[in-house]
Amino acid sequence: MRILVVNANTTLAITEACVLAAQAAAAPGTEILGATPEFGPSVISTRAENAIAAHALLATLAEHAGAVDAAILAVSHDTALDAARQLMPCPVIGMTEAACLTACLLGGSFGVLTLGQARPYEELVARHGLTARCAEVVGLPLTPQQAIANPDGAAGQVLAAAEAMAARCDSVVLAGAALAGMAVQLQDRSPVPLLDGITCAVKLAEALVAQRLPKPRTGSYAAPSGRTGIGLSPALERLLRGG
Amino acid sequence: MRILVVNANTTLAITEACVLAAQAAAAPGTEILGATPEFGPSVISTRAENAIAAHALLATLAEHAGAVDAAILAVSHDTALDAARQLMPCPVIGMTEAACLTACLLGGSFGVLTLGQARPYEELVARHGLTARCAEVVGLPLTPQQAIANPDGAAGQVLAAAEAMAARCDSVVLAGAALAGMAVQLQDRSPVPLLDGITCAVKLAEALVAQRLPKPRTGSYAAPSGRTGIGLSPALERLLRGG
Amino acid sequence: MRILVVNANTTLAITEACVLAAQAAAAPGTEILGATPEFGPSVISTRAENAIAAHALLATLAEHAGAVDAAILAVSHDTALDAARQLMPCPVIGMTEAACLTACLLGGSFGVLTLGQARPYEELVARHGLTARCAEVVGLPLTPQQAIANPDGAAGQVLAAAEAMAARCDSVVLAGAALAGMAVQLQDRSPVPLLDGITCAVKLAEALVAQRLPKPRTGSYAAPSGRTGIGLSPALERLLRGG
Amino acid sequence: MRILVVNANTTLAITEACVLAAQAAAAPGTEILGATPEFGPSVISTRAENAIAAHALLATLAEHAGAVDAAILAVSHDTALDAARQLMPCPVIGMTEAACLTACLLGGSFGVLTLGQARPYEELVARHGLTARCAEVVGLPLTPQQAIANPDGAAGQVLAAAEAMAARCDSVVLAGAALAGMAVQLQDRSPVPLLDGITCAVKLAEALVAQRLPKPRTGSYAAPSGRTGIGLSPALERLLRGG
Amino acid sequence: MRILVVNANTTLAITEACVLAAQAAAAPGTEILGATPEFGPSVISTRAENAIAAHALLATLAEHAGAVDAAILAVSHDTALDAARQLMPCPVIGMTEAACLTACLLGGSFGVLTLGQARPYEELVARHGLTARCAEVVGLPLTPQQAIANPDGAAGQVLAAAEAMAARCDSVVLAGAALAGMAVQLQDRSPVPLLDGITCAVKLAEALVAQRLPKPRTGSYAAPSGRTGIGLSPALERLLRGG
Amino acid sequence: MRILVVNANTTLAITEACVLAAQAAAAPGTEILGATPEFGPSVISTRAENAIAAHALLATLAEHAGAVDAAILAVSHDTALDAARQLMPCPVIGMTEAACLTACLLGGSFGVLTLGQARPYEELVARHGLTARCAEVVGLPLTPQQAIANPDGAAGQVLAAAEAMAARCDSVVLAGAALAGMAVQLQDRSPVPLLDGITCAVKLAEALVAQRLPKPRTGSYAAPSGRTGIGLSPALERLLRGG
């Protein structure tokens, strides 16, 4: 089974870190491939960047259509997830979506812990229809740069936040590239399970691929057909045209 | 990996059918065990039976605590799911919950199709916090007995219903033991993917076990401790006592 | 009019305390009977115990089917309320449900105050469909044992909590056996009305019995008919069989 | 116990009919008084009339403040219910609210059946925070005049509607003065219980009065104090001034 | 274009202040008229006053039916808004509604900041169907009298509250006559836009009038017709009679 | 005042039609400018096209940053609305958002009528937080091509749908470029007001510009600052860099 890990920003180091995390989570026999957009934001931390990255991500995904069994969006905003699902012939899974749905499987309520603004993740959880399961979204007042510069300090803050969130949450989703690896590192010390997006996405992708479910033939997730455009990549054009 | 498939009613034939379905879905290396309660309703089709079966199911689960890596509730009402999660030291997954969460992974809205009354499944979806993702629950005016007596007629009705539901649903969960096997049988003819609870539960159980997530140490899903009772099975008593 | 007060745990002292509270609330001409399960948890304070107690409670109720005009579930989790309603030929009322609906009659928003975890009561209010009326659920960090050992201290904490909750709540439901009697004791000093579950349930049961409303003949609350099982009490078997 | 039945329109015949219905439902020892506004709409069937009637109803209620133990709003729109609760020193209950809360006590979902437009009742149920319990509101295409002119025909339509609603509703609230008496008349033939607003309100008023709950001393339901106005009735002025 | 600014209380000074604010916001060519009820509460700060004022406001509006192009309710509770819309032949806009909808146009979530109790504004936002857009309602512990006596102190408290609310809100609606003028005064110092009800209502009224949309001919917002009453003003009677 | 009408697809004819509609709605003194993306989908009718168009639309908007007083998204999916709001220094309004908020101002519930799939518009209304105000979304089984080829037939279908929707809706939003002009054409024959997105957006843009509200300085709608990317247009790069 070949799973594509697609970054939505242009920073190769993030793609590589996500690929490593995915490989650590993959079952024997699962091959992990990485892909990085050739254009778009260096890092996504604003609404505008997220919207631009949607195009970049779809164009990158399109290059691999037919050559992979599933794709994982390695971006905590689950950028363009619905569009990617419609476009691609294989299952597509968002990393934060995957962690939230895994949290549901553990029972009770989950929290989401991120760096910076909480609001976009509240909206994301709402778009996934999971607001009723999400007890709170907490944004630590810490930039990714600060977290990377002082990983021990960041880990301490994450653990303290998880301990506080455990009063309301039965598990905590760690959202954002800067928190990658934290779930494993702090799992034993946290009062509730910590969920890592890439890990969850790999396991759910494997679970989905094994079922070999067909794509819907009707509705807004059916593959595009006969659509045209200007200035799009050949691969993207091909998928929109369908056939 | 050992996964227990626990029936919540006392009909051995249903346990056996679910075990077969689980084995068909299991990855190499996954061993499926079946278990059937020694008391309780023959079949669960009323609120009262469902409440009684909760005890029977927990008692049955308790016999296997520590001996299995995960448990699947082979009852479409996801009977006592929250209690089973708290009680057991391993992951526990409900078959309808599993199908609904898998439907979420496919994107868009799902429908639930069952025999008989729709209302209890609407409540179940609401308890899972997934109402926003569920476009409709349809109950076919057909008893399990009728479906088993005339499987081709039942299959025709299920397919017709799925076709109608595809106007609002991007996938359809088939709920109820009497519809077991239908998803595979009708998958190619259905306009949207059909989801089978046991199959989805096996794949999600495998995905969860592989992550080796700890149990919460606080909150209402932490293991019971120091609890006592009268007339409970020794295994159930032991789990309630904890330690 | 005969009203049955059914405990869901096996502690006779709790049944007796609830019967006394019910008698204090009953109108002239209302006779209060108590019943205690013969098996099940000593006290219900976990999800697992609540699920097990459902069976015990239904079995206890079944012994009195036809011999009482209404039944009150003397357990603050409103254990198996929907199942009991379906099973019994008379009205069945949960004590926390009763207090919440009485709070609705007072107008505005209510709060729920309990000892220990708030979350299960938030879920209970949601299952009753009353989330929009419930401003908050507060769980005091106090065990029932501590409350009973130091009643004045507990009363002080309850009053302080009610005063704080009055900023958002127009009335406060006291939930949990350990708070029985507190509503009457603190009523004069509380800024908003305090509601006692047993008292509310008795008054609503009397109101309902007087109306002599029939049971639904269709739907998921119609009496069971033709259902069978193994190892169930004769009384329970009889009700499931119906007819 | 003295319960005031306040009409919100100026039609004495409606007040009298509601008083009779209330007397039929009252317990021995409960005295029913009627009151009719001296100004306002003849009948309330538009949003504008309902808003005007709020003033008329409060002025009428104010005349009886201190002289009754509870008040029932004999208007199916539960006109000015929150204001009346704040203003009056005794419990105030709306007739549709009472029927909806009684329906909750029966379990499951209720429907509301009325003549004419359904939408205002959907809004009313939402204001009561009971949308999650209400499966549907059905407005029969029949004017009150037609219903009164042809009571058998109207009864037939109501029964047919209740039978159809029983597919989704475990009980049905009959809303509107023109349907008074129908619940009793059709109860035996209906597949699910039919609820009459005045009857339910009387029983709930009796239940509430017996509890002797205090009025909140803080919040938006505390009695007005020190409020003044122009052109208000002396009784209304007195209650607004408080003290 | 003539826009009527209708106060719902009888305090002429408030009407005059609102008319001045409206004139400051009006486009060239927009004429602002003021109107004050001849009866009703001096100031509206309780549920009872709000209900009484509904009648007074409709009677005042009715005097101008046909003579103005739009009406603005100069009362932060949007008193009787739905009734006024049905009754009047022209668009009617509530000042808090206008500010909330303008906040929606700015994107993200808004907060509402008022003096005194927050709860009635939470209910108002819910009645407008905008709960999902409203991050919080904050009631400063300050009476209108205190705010008027110490405007600089009040401004300081409003600004401090707006700064705190900016953590969750992308804009803040200032609700209540005592905060009139604050939005303009503090706009430059606030981290998020402050919205003034009268200003927003004038601009939205101009926008709506320019579209010349017809009134609905069916449903609960269609003009009343053939309705009668007792003791109503001739103008109100005329509108209820219709034709 | 200069208002930019930005198309999100590359079809110049649609831009021109929208500019004409905007000019017809504009007040004297309002200048309407049109803009068309240089890349992206020819027409947006799938999720994938909508995601791609987000980039194209932001790039097109960026070219006019600082040169216009407001921007209107001339695409019925309100593509990238939140991102555009964050990015641009001026107000940005979506055409369907504008029509829905205008419908709110008319009171009651609105419906949305479109050609093709209803589901994406249901999601759009939900993202705008207006689900509680939207009674239904209806998708006519008609392609834009069919509507343009047979305008009278399409008009007949739209009118028939509006008449049916009037049973539940107090106004109807017409969504989609192919329905442009229909609102004006059918207004007199429709039982409830029909709302045109471009017209509503122009009037609301004028209303918003006149208020000269500042941009938020904090939160997820504050202007981007210090953001970088690869392969972005110079204008887009400049806005992301900020300063």
Short mmCIF file of C-alpha atoms in Angstrom, two decimals, chain E:
data_model
loop_
_atom_site.label_atom_id
_atom_site.label_comp_id
_atom_site.label_asym_id
_atom_site.label_seq_id
_atom_site.Cartn_x
_atom_site.Cartn_y
_atom_site.Cartn_z
CA MET E 1 -36.02 58.84 1.93
CA ARG E 2 -37.70 59.24 5.31
CA ILE E 3 -36.61 57.00 8.16
CA LEU E 4 -38.54 56.93 11.40
CA VAL E 5 -36.54 56.44 14.60
CA VAL E 6 -39.00 55.04 17.15
CA ASN E 7 -38.15 54.91 20.78
CA ALA E 8 -39.94 52.21 22.81
CA ASN E 9 -39.85 54.04 26.11
CA THR E 10 -41.40 57.39 26.98
CA THR E 11 -38.20 59.32 27.66
CA LEU E 12 -38.01 62.07 25.06
CA ALA E 13 -34.32 62.71 25.73
CA ILE E 14 -33.46 59.20 24.57
CA THR E 15 -35.48 59.66 21.39
CA GLU E 16 -33.66 62.92 20.72
CA ALA E 17 -30.25 61.40 21.29
CA CYS E 18 -31.09 58.54 18.93
CA VAL E 19 -32.39 60.94 16.28
CA LEU E 20 -29.15 62.91 16.47
CA ALA E 21 -27.10 59.72 16.13
CA ALA E 22 -29.23 58.66 13.18
CA GLN E 23 -28.83 62.04 11.50
CA ALA E 24 -25.07 61.78 11.89
CA ALA E 25 -25.15 58.41 10.11
CA ALA E 26 -27.68 59.27 7.41
CA ALA E 27 -26.73 59.75 3.78
CA PRO E 28 -27.51 63.04 2.08
CA GLY E 29 -31.15 62.87 1.10
CA THR E 30 -32.16 60.75 4.07
CA GLU E 31 -34.52 62.51 6.44
CA ILE E 32 -34.69 61.27 10.03
CA LEU E 33 -37.90 61.59 12.07
CA GLY E 34 -38.25 60.75 15.73
CA ALA E 35 -41.21 59.31 17.59
CA THR E 36 -41.83 58.61 21.28
CA PRO E 37 -44.62 56.49 22.75
CA GLU E 38 -47.31 58.27 24.71
CA PHE E 39 -47.56 55.51 27.28
CA GLY E 40 -45.39 52.76 28.66
CA PRO E 41 -42.20 52.40 30.69
CA SER E 42 -39.92 55.39 31.24
CA VAL E 43 -36.93 53.16 30.53
CA ILE E 44 -36.87 49.47 29.60
CA SER E 45 -34.66 47.38 31.81
CA THR E 46 -36.84 44.43 32.80
CA ARG E 47 -38.71 41.69 30.96
CA ALA E 48 -42.03 43.13 32.11
CA GLU E 49 -41.27 46.61 30.79
CA ASN E 50 -40.14 45.16 27.49
CA ALA E 51 -43.43 43.30 27.04
CA ILE E 52 -45.50 46.38 27.87
CA ALA E 53 -43.43 48.54 25.57
CA ALA E 54 -44.26 46.27 22.64
CA HIS E 55 -47.79 47.66 22.57
CA ALA E 56 -46.61 51.24 22.99
CA LEU E 57 -44.08 50.85 20.21
CA LEU E 58 -46.57 49.34 17.75
CA ALA E 59 -49.08 52.09 18.51
CA THR E 60 -46.41 54.71 17.88
CA LEU E 61 -45.26 53.06 14.67
CA ALA E 62 -48.81 52.80 13.41
CA GLU E 63 -49.15 56.58 13.49
CA HIS E 64 -46.53 56.78 10.75
CA ALA E 65 -47.57 53.86 8.56
CA GLY E 66 -47.47 54.97 4.94
CA ALA E 67 -45.65 58.19 5.76
CA VAL E 68 -42.14 56.82 6.12
CA ASP E 69 -39.91 54.60 3.99
CA ALA E 70 -38.45 52.62 6.86
CA ALA E 71 -38.51 52.45 10.64
CA ILE E 72 -35.71 51.87 13.11
CA LEU E 73 -36.48 50.54 16.58
CA ALA E 74 -34.38 52.74 18.86
CA VAL E 75 -34.37 50.22 21.71
CA SER E 76 -31.51 47.81 22.24
CA HIS E 77 -33.89 44.93 23.01
CA ASP E 78 -35.28 45.08 19.44
CA THR E 79 -38.68 45.14 21.15
CA ALA E 80 -41.55 43.62 19.15
CA LEU E 81 -39.41 43.51 16.02
CA ASP E 82 -41.26 40.63 14.38
CA ALA E 83 -44.65 42.19 15.12
CA ALA E 84 -43.53 45.57 13.81
CA ARG E 85 -42.31 43.96 10.61
CA GLN E 86 -45.62 42.26 10.06
CA LEU E 87 -47.64 45.35 10.91
CA MET E 88 -45.85 48.04 8.94
CA PRO E 89 -45.93 48.46 5.17
CA CYS E 90 -42.23 49.47 5.16
CA PRO E 91 -38.98 47.81 6.29
CA VAL E 92 -38.41 47.80 10.06
CA ILE E 93 -34.96 47.27 11.57
CA GLY E 94 -33.89 46.70 15.16
CA MET E 95 -30.79 48.53 16.33
CA THR E 96 -29.12 45.54 17.97
CA GLU E 97 -30.11 43.28 15.10
CA ALA E 98 -28.55 45.82 12.73
CA ALA E 99 -25.31 45.90 14.65
CA CYS E 100 -25.14 42.10 14.85
CA LEU E 101 -25.75 41.67 11.12
CA THR E 102 -23.16 44.33 10.35
CA ALA E 103 -20.75 42.45 12.58
CA CYS E 104 -21.44 39.35 10.48
CA LEU E 105 -20.44 41.34 7.39
CA LEU E 106 -17.08 42.08 8.99
CA GLY E 107 -16.40 38.35 9.33
CA GLY E 108 -15.67 35.95 12.16
CA SER E 109 -17.32 36.20 15.57
CA PHE E 110 -18.77 39.18 17.34
CA GLY E 111 -19.30 40.00 20.98
CA VAL E 112 -22.04 42.05 22.58
CA LEU E 113 -21.14 44.47 25.35
CA THR E 114 -23.84 46.01 27.51
CA LEU E 115 -24.46 47.43 30.95
CA GLY E 116 -26.15 45.14 33.45
CA GLN E 117 -27.55 41.71 32.67
CA ALA E 118 -26.10 39.77 29.76
CA ARG E 119 -28.77 37.09 29.64
CA PRO E 120 -31.56 39.00 27.83
CA TYR E 121 -29.10 39.86 25.05
CA GLU E 122 -28.03 36.24 24.75
CA GLU E 123 -31.71 35.39 24.25
CA LEU E 124 -32.07 38.22 21.72
CA VAL E 125 -29.09 36.99 19.70
CA ALA E 126 -30.59 33.48 19.83
CA ARG E 127 -33.96 34.78 18.61
CA HIS E 128 -32.14 36.42 15.70
CA GLY E 129 -30.62 33.00 14.94
CA LEU E 130 -27.09 34.37 15.34
CA THR E 131 -25.84 32.41 18.34
CA ALA E 132 -23.26 30.63 16.21
CA ARG E 133 -21.69 33.97 15.30
CA CYS E 134 -21.72 35.46 18.80
CA ALA E 135 -18.65 34.52 20.85
CA GLU E 136 -19.86 36.12 24.08
CA VAL E 137 -22.16 38.66 25.69
CA VAL E 138 -20.60 40.71 28.45
CA GLY E 139 -22.59 42.79 30.92
CA LEU E 140 -20.54 45.43 32.70
CA PRO E 141 -21.50 45.84 36.39
CA LEU E 142 -22.50 49.45 35.84
CA THR E 143 -25.91 51.14 35.82
CA PRO E 144 -26.85 53.56 33.02
CA GLN E 145 -26.98 56.27 35.70
CA GLN E 146 -23.41 55.56 36.77
CA ALA E 147 -22.28 55.54 33.15
CA ILE E 148 -23.89 58.91 32.50
CA ALA E 149 -22.58 60.41 35.73
CA ASN E 150 -19.02 59.33 34.99
CA PRO E 151 -18.63 59.05 31.22
CA ASP E 152 -14.83 58.86 31.27
CA GLY E 153 -14.87 56.06 33.80
CA ALA E 154 -17.49 54.23 31.76
CA ALA E 155 -15.48 54.71 28.58
CA GLY E 156 -12.47 53.25 30.30
CA GLN E 157 -14.42 50.21 31.38
CA VAL E 158 -15.89 49.74 27.92
CA LEU E 159 -12.48 49.94 26.30
CA ALA E 160 -10.98 47.50 28.80
CA ALA E 161 -13.85 45.10 28.15
CA ALA E 162 -13.45 45.42 24.38
CA GLU E 163 -9.74 44.68 24.71
CA ALA E 164 -10.47 41.54 26.71
CA MET E 165 -13.22 40.48 24.31
CA ALA E 166 -10.85 40.84 21.35
CA ALA E 167 -9.31 37.53 22.39
CA ARG E 168 -12.48 35.82 21.17
CA CYS E 169 -14.34 38.43 19.10
CA ASP E 170 -13.51 40.01 15.74
CA SER E 171 -15.86 42.92 16.48
CA VAL E 172 -17.93 44.15 19.41
CA VAL E 173 -21.53 45.38 19.36
CA LEU E 174 -22.25 48.07 21.96
CA ALA E 175 -25.81 47.54 23.18
CA GLY E 176 -27.86 49.96 25.24
CA ALA E 177 -28.72 53.62 25.06
CA ALA E 178 -26.15 54.47 27.72
CA LEU E 179 -23.36 53.37 25.38
CA ALA E 180 -24.52 55.57 22.49
CA GLY E 181 -21.63 57.50 21.02
CA MET E 182 -19.03 55.24 22.65
CA ALA E 183 -18.28 53.37 19.42
CA VAL E 184 -17.15 56.51 17.62
CA GLN E 185 -15.29 57.80 20.65
CA LEU E 186 -13.30 54.61 21.28
CA GLN E 187 -13.00 53.26 17.74
CA ASP E 188 -9.36 54.26 17.27
CA ARG E 189 -8.22 52.79 20.55
CA SER E 190 -10.11 49.49 20.30
CA PRO E 191 -8.29 46.43 18.88
CA VAL E 192 -11.44 45.37 17.03
CA PRO E 193 -14.22 47.41 15.40
CA LEU E 194 -16.95 48.70 17.72
CA LEU E 195 -20.46 48.74 16.30
CA ASP E 196 -23.16 51.26 17.13
CA GLY E 197 -26.75 50.08 16.75
CA ILE E 198 -28.35 53.27 15.48
CA THR E 199 -25.59 53.90 12.95
CA CYS E 200 -25.79 50.35 11.61
CA ALA E 201 -29.58 50.48 11.49
CA VAL E 202 -29.62 53.71 9.47
CA LYS E 203 -27.19 52.34 6.89
CA LEU E 204 -29.05 49.02 6.58
CA ALA E 205 -32.39 50.83 6.34
CA GLU E 206 -31.05 52.92 3.47
CA ALA E 207 -29.72 49.77 1.81
CA LEU E 208 -33.05 48.02 2.16
CA VAL E 209 -35.25 50.90 1.06
CA ALA E 210 -33.16 51.30 -2.09
CA GLN E 211 -34.02 47.72 -3.09
CA ARG E 212 -37.78 48.37 -2.95
CA LEU E 213 -38.52 44.78 -2.01
CA PRO E 214 -42.20 43.87 -1.72
CA LYS E 215 -43.79 42.65 1.51
CA PRO E 216 -44.53 38.91 1.64
CA ARG E 217 -48.11 38.16 0.62
CA THR E 218 -48.25 34.89 2.56
CA GLY E 219 -46.92 33.54 5.83
CA SER E 220 -46.64 35.07 9.27
CA TYR E 221 -45.06 38.31 8.02
CA ALA E 222 -47.85 39.14 5.57
CA ALA E 223 -49.84 42.22 6.60
CA PRO E 224 -52.71 41.59 9.04
CA SER E 225 -56.16 41.61 7.55
CA GLY E 226 -59.60 41.65 9.13
CA ARG E 227 -58.27 41.66 12.68
CA THR E 228 -60.21 43.54 15.35
CA GLY E 229 -59.73 44.61 18.94
CA ILE E 230 -60.88 46.75 21.83
CA GLY E 231 -59.28 49.90 23.18
CA LEU E 232 -56.65 50.14 20.48
CA SER E 233 -55.57 53.41 18.90
CA PRO E 234 -57.32 54.23 15.63
CA ALA E 235 -54.07 53.93 13.70
CA LEU E 236 -53.33 50.52 15.17
CA GLU E 237 -56.90 49.41 14.53
CA ARG E 238 -56.62 50.50 10.93
CA LEU E 239 -53.46 48.48 10.30
CA LEU E 240 -54.89 45.37 11.96
CA ARG E 241 -58.07 45.67 9.90
CA GLY E 242 -55.95 46.02 6.74
CA GLY E 243 -57.49 46.32 3.32
#
